[in-house]
CSV table of C-alpha atoms in Angstrom, one decimal:
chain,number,residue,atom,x,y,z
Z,29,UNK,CA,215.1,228.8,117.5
Z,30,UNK,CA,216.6,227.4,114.1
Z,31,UNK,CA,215.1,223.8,114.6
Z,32,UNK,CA,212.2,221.5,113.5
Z,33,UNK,CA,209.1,221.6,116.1
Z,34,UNK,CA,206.5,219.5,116.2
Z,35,UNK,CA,203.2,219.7,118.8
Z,36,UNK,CA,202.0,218.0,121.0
Z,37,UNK,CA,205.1,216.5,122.4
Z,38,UNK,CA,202.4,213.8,124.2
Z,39,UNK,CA,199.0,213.0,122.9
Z,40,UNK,CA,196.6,210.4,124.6
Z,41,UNK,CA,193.6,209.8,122.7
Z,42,UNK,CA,190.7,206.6,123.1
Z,43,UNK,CA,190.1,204.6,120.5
Z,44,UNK,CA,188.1,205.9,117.6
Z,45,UNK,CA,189.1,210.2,118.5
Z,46,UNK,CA,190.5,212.1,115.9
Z,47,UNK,CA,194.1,213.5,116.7
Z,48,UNK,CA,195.8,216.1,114.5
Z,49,UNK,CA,199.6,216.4,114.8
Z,50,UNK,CA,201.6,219.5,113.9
Z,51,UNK,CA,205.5,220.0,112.4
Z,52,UNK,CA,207.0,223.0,111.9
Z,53,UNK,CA,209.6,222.8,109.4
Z,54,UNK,CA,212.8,225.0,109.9
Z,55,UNK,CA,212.5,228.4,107.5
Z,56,UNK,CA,213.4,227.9,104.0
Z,57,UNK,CA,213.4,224.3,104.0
Z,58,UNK,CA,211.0,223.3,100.6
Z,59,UNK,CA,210.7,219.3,101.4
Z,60,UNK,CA,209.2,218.4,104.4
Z,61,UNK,CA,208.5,214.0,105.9
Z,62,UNK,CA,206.1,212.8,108.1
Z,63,UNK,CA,207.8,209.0,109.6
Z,64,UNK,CA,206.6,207.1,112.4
Z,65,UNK,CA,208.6,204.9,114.9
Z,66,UNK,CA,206.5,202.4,116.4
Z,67,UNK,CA,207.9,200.3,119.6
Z,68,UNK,CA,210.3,197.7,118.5
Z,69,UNK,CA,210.1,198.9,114.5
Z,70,UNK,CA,212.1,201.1,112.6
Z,71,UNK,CA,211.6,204.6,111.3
Z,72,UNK,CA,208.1,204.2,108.8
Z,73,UNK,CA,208.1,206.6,106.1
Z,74,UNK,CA,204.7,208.3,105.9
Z,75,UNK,CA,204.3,211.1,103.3
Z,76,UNK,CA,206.5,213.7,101.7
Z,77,UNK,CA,206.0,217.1,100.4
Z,78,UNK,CA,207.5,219.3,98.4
Z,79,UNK,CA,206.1,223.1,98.8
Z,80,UNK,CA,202.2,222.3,99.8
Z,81,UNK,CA,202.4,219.5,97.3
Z,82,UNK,CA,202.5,215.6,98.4
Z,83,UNK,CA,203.8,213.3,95.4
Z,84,UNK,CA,204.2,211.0,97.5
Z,85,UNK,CA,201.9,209.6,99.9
Z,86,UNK,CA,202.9,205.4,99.4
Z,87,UNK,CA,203.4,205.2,102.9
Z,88,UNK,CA,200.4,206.3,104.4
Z,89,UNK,CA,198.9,203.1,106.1
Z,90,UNK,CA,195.2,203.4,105.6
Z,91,UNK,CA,192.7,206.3,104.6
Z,92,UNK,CA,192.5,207.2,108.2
Z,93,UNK,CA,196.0,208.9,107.5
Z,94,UNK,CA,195.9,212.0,106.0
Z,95,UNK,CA,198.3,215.2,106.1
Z,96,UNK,CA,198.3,218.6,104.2
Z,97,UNK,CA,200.9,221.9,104.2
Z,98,UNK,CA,200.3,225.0,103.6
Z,99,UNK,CA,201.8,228.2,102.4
Z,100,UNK,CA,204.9,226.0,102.1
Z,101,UNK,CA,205.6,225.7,105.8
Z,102,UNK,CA,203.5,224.4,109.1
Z,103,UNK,CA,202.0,220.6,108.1
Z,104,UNK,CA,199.2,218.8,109.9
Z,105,UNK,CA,199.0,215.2,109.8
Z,106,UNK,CA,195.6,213.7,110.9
Z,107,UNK,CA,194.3,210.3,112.1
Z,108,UNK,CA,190.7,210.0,112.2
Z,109,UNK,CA,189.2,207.2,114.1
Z,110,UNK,CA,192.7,206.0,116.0
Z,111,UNK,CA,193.0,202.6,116.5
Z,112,UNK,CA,195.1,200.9,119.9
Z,113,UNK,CA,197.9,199.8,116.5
Z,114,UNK,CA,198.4,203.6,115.8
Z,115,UNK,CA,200.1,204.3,118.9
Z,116,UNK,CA,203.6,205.3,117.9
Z,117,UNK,CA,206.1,208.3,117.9
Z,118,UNK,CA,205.5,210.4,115.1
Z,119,UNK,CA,208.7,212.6,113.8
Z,120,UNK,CA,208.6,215.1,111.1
Z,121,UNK,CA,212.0,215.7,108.7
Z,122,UNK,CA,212.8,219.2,106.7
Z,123,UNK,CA,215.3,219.6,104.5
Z,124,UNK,CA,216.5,222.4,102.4
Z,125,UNK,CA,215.7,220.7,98.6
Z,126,UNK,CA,214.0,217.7,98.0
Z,127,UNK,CA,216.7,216.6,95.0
Z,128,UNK,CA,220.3,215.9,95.8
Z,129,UNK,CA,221.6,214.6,98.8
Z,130,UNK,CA,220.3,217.0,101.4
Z,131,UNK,CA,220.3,215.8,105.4
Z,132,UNK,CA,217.1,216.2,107.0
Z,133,UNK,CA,216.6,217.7,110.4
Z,134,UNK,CA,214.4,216.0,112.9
Z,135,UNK,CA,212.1,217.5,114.9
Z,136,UNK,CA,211.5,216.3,119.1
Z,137,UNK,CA,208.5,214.0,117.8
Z,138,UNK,CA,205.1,213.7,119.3
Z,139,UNK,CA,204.5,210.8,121.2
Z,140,UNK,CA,200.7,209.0,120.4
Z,141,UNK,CA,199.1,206.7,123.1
Z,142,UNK,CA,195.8,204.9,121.7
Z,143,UNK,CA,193.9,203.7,124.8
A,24,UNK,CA,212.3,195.6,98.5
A,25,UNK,CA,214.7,197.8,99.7
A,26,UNK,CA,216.1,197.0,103.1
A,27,UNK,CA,218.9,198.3,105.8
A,28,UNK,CA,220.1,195.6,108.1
A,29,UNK,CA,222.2,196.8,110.9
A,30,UNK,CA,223.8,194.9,113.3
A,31,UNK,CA,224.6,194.4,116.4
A,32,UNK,CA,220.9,195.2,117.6
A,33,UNK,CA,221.9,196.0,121.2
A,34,UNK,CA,225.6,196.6,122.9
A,35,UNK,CA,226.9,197.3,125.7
A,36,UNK,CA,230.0,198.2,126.4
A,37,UNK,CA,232.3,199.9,129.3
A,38,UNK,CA,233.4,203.7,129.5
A,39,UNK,CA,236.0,203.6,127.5
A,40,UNK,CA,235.3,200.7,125.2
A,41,UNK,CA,235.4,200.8,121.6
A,42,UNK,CA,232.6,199.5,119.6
A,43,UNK,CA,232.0,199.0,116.0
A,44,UNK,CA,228.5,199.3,115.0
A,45,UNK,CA,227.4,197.3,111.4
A,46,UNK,CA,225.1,198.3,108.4
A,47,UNK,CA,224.4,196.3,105.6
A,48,UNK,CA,221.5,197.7,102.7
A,49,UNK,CA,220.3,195.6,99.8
A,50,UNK,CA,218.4,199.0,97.8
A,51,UNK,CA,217.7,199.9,94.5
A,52,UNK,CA,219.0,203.1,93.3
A,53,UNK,CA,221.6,204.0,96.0
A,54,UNK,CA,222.4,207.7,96.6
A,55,UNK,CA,224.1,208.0,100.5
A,56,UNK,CA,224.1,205.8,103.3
A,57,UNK,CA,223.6,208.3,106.5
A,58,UNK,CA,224.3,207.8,109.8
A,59,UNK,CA,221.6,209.1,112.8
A,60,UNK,CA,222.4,209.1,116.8
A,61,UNK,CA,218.6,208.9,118.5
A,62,UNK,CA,218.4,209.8,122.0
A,63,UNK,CA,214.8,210.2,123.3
A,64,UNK,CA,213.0,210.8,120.3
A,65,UNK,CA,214.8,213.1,117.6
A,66,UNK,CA,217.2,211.9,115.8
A,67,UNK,CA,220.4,213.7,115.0
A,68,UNK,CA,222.8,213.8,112.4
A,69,UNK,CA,226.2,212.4,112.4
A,70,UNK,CA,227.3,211.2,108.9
A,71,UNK,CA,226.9,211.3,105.2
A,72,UNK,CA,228.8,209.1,103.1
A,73,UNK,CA,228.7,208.8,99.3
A,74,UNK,CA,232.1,207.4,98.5
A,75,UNK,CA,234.1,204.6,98.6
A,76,UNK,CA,236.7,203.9,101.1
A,77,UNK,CA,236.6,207.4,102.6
A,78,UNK,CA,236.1,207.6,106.3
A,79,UNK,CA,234.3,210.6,108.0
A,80,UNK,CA,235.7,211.9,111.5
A,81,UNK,CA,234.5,213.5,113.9
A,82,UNK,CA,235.8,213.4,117.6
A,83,UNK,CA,235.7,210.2,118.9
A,84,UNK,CA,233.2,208.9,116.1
A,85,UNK,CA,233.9,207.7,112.9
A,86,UNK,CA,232.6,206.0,109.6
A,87,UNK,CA,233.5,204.3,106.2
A,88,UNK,CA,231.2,202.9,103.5
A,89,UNK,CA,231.8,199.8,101.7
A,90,UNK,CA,229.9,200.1,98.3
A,91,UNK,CA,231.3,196.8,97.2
A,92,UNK,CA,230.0,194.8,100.6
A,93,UNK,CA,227.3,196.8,100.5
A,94,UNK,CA,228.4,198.1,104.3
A,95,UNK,CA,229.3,200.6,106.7
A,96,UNK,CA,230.8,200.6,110.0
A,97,UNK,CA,230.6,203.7,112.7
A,98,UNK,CA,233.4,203.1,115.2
A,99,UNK,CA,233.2,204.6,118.2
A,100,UNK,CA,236.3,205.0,120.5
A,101,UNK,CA,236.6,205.7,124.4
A,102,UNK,CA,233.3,205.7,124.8
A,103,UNK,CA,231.5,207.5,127.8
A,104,UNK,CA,227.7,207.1,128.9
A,105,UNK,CA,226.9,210.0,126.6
A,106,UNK,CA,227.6,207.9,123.8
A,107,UNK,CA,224.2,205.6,125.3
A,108,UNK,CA,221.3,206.1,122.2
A,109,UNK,CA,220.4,204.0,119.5
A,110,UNK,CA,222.6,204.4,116.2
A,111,UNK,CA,220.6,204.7,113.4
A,112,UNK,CA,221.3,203.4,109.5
A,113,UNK,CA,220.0,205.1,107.2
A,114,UNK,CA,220.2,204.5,103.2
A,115,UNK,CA,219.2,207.6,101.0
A,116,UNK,CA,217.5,206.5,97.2
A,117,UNK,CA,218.0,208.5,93.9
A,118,UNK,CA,214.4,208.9,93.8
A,119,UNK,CA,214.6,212.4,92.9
A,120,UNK,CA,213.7,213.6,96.4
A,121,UNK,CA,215.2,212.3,99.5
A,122,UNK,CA,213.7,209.1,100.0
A,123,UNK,CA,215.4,207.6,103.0
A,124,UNK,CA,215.1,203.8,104.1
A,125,UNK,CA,216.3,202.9,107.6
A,126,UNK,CA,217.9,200.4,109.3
A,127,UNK,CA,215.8,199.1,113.3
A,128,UNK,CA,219.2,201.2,114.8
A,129,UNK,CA,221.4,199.3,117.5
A,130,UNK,CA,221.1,200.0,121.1
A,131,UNK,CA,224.4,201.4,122.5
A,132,UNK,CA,224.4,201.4,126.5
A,133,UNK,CA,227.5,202.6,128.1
A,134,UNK,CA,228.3,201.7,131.3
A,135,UNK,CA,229.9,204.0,134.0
């Protein structure tokens, strides 16, 4: 099972929960991307990391966002007090090295219904 | 800003249609232009292209980059309803890390 994961595949959540989203990076793979496709709109990039470190977080969209990785591998990324606007399919990226031109791999997404 | 512009937004065509799908990218800092197919929610890889004038093949899909237009075109021949899935454009940036800026995809539906 080589591939990115990412749980839950479906999350429905009220207005003002907390949800916490998982990726699972394939083995190996140092840089790892949170993005977000809301309906209608394009792929968002969130936050990348390389290792457990973020350098850059420029996309988060408010302080409600946050994510951390540890021990180089699974990442979390958290949304406190969701809003109806964060609904949205969230997909996490790994690749092997963060320099050079190295493909990410896509995991299935987790799908995020505010009600 | 950087942007990726593709074009047409939505298609469709009949089994066995060809269809050229457009990209245009205003960035700074180019590195790649990639190209993604999305069906339900993951995307998946198709293309990578760094050069000039070069097309990529594979099977009935292929693609060329235009670093003088600014462009790339994925051409798609004999198409069959597997081909149905958005086509995503994406540009990669020389940011030191893999900073990737995409395109809103076009919507390919292939008709039996």
């Amino acid at each position: 099972g080589a591939g990115v994961s990412q749980s839950p595949s479906n999350k429905v959540t009220e207005k003002g929960k907390d949800v916490e989203l998982r990726c699972d990076p394939i083995s190996g793979h140092t840089a790892l991307y949170w993005y977000r496709q809301s309906l209608g709109q394009g792929l968002e990039f969130l936050i990348y990391f390389q290792g457990n470190s973020a350098p850059d977080k420029s996309g988060l969209p408010s302080d409600r966002f946050s994510a951390e990785r540890t021990g180089g591998s699974v990442s979390t990324l958290t949304i406190q007090r969701t809003q109806q606007e964060d609904s949205a399919v969230y997909l996490c990226a790994s690749s092997v090295l963060a320099g050079g031109a190295k493909t990410q791999y896509f995991g299935p997404g987790t799908r995020l219904l505010v009600l | 800003e950087d942007k990726v512009v593709q074009s047409p937004l939505s298609l469709v065509v009949h089994e066995g249609d060809t269809v050229t799908l457009n990209c245009s990218y205003e960035v700074t800092n180019f590195r790649s232009l990639l190209w993604y197919k999305q069906e339900k929610k993951a995307p998946t890889f198709l293309f990578m292209l760094t050069s000039s004038g070069i097309e990529k093949k594979s099977g009935r899909l292929s693609s060329i980059l235009d670093k003088k237009e600014l462009s790339s075109i994925l051409n798609i021949t004999a198409t069959q309803t597997g081909d149905s899935a958005i086509y995503l454009c994406v540009v990669e940036l020389n940011s030191g890390y893999s900073t990737l800026t995409f395109g809103k995809g076009t919507m390919l539906l292939v008709s039996p």
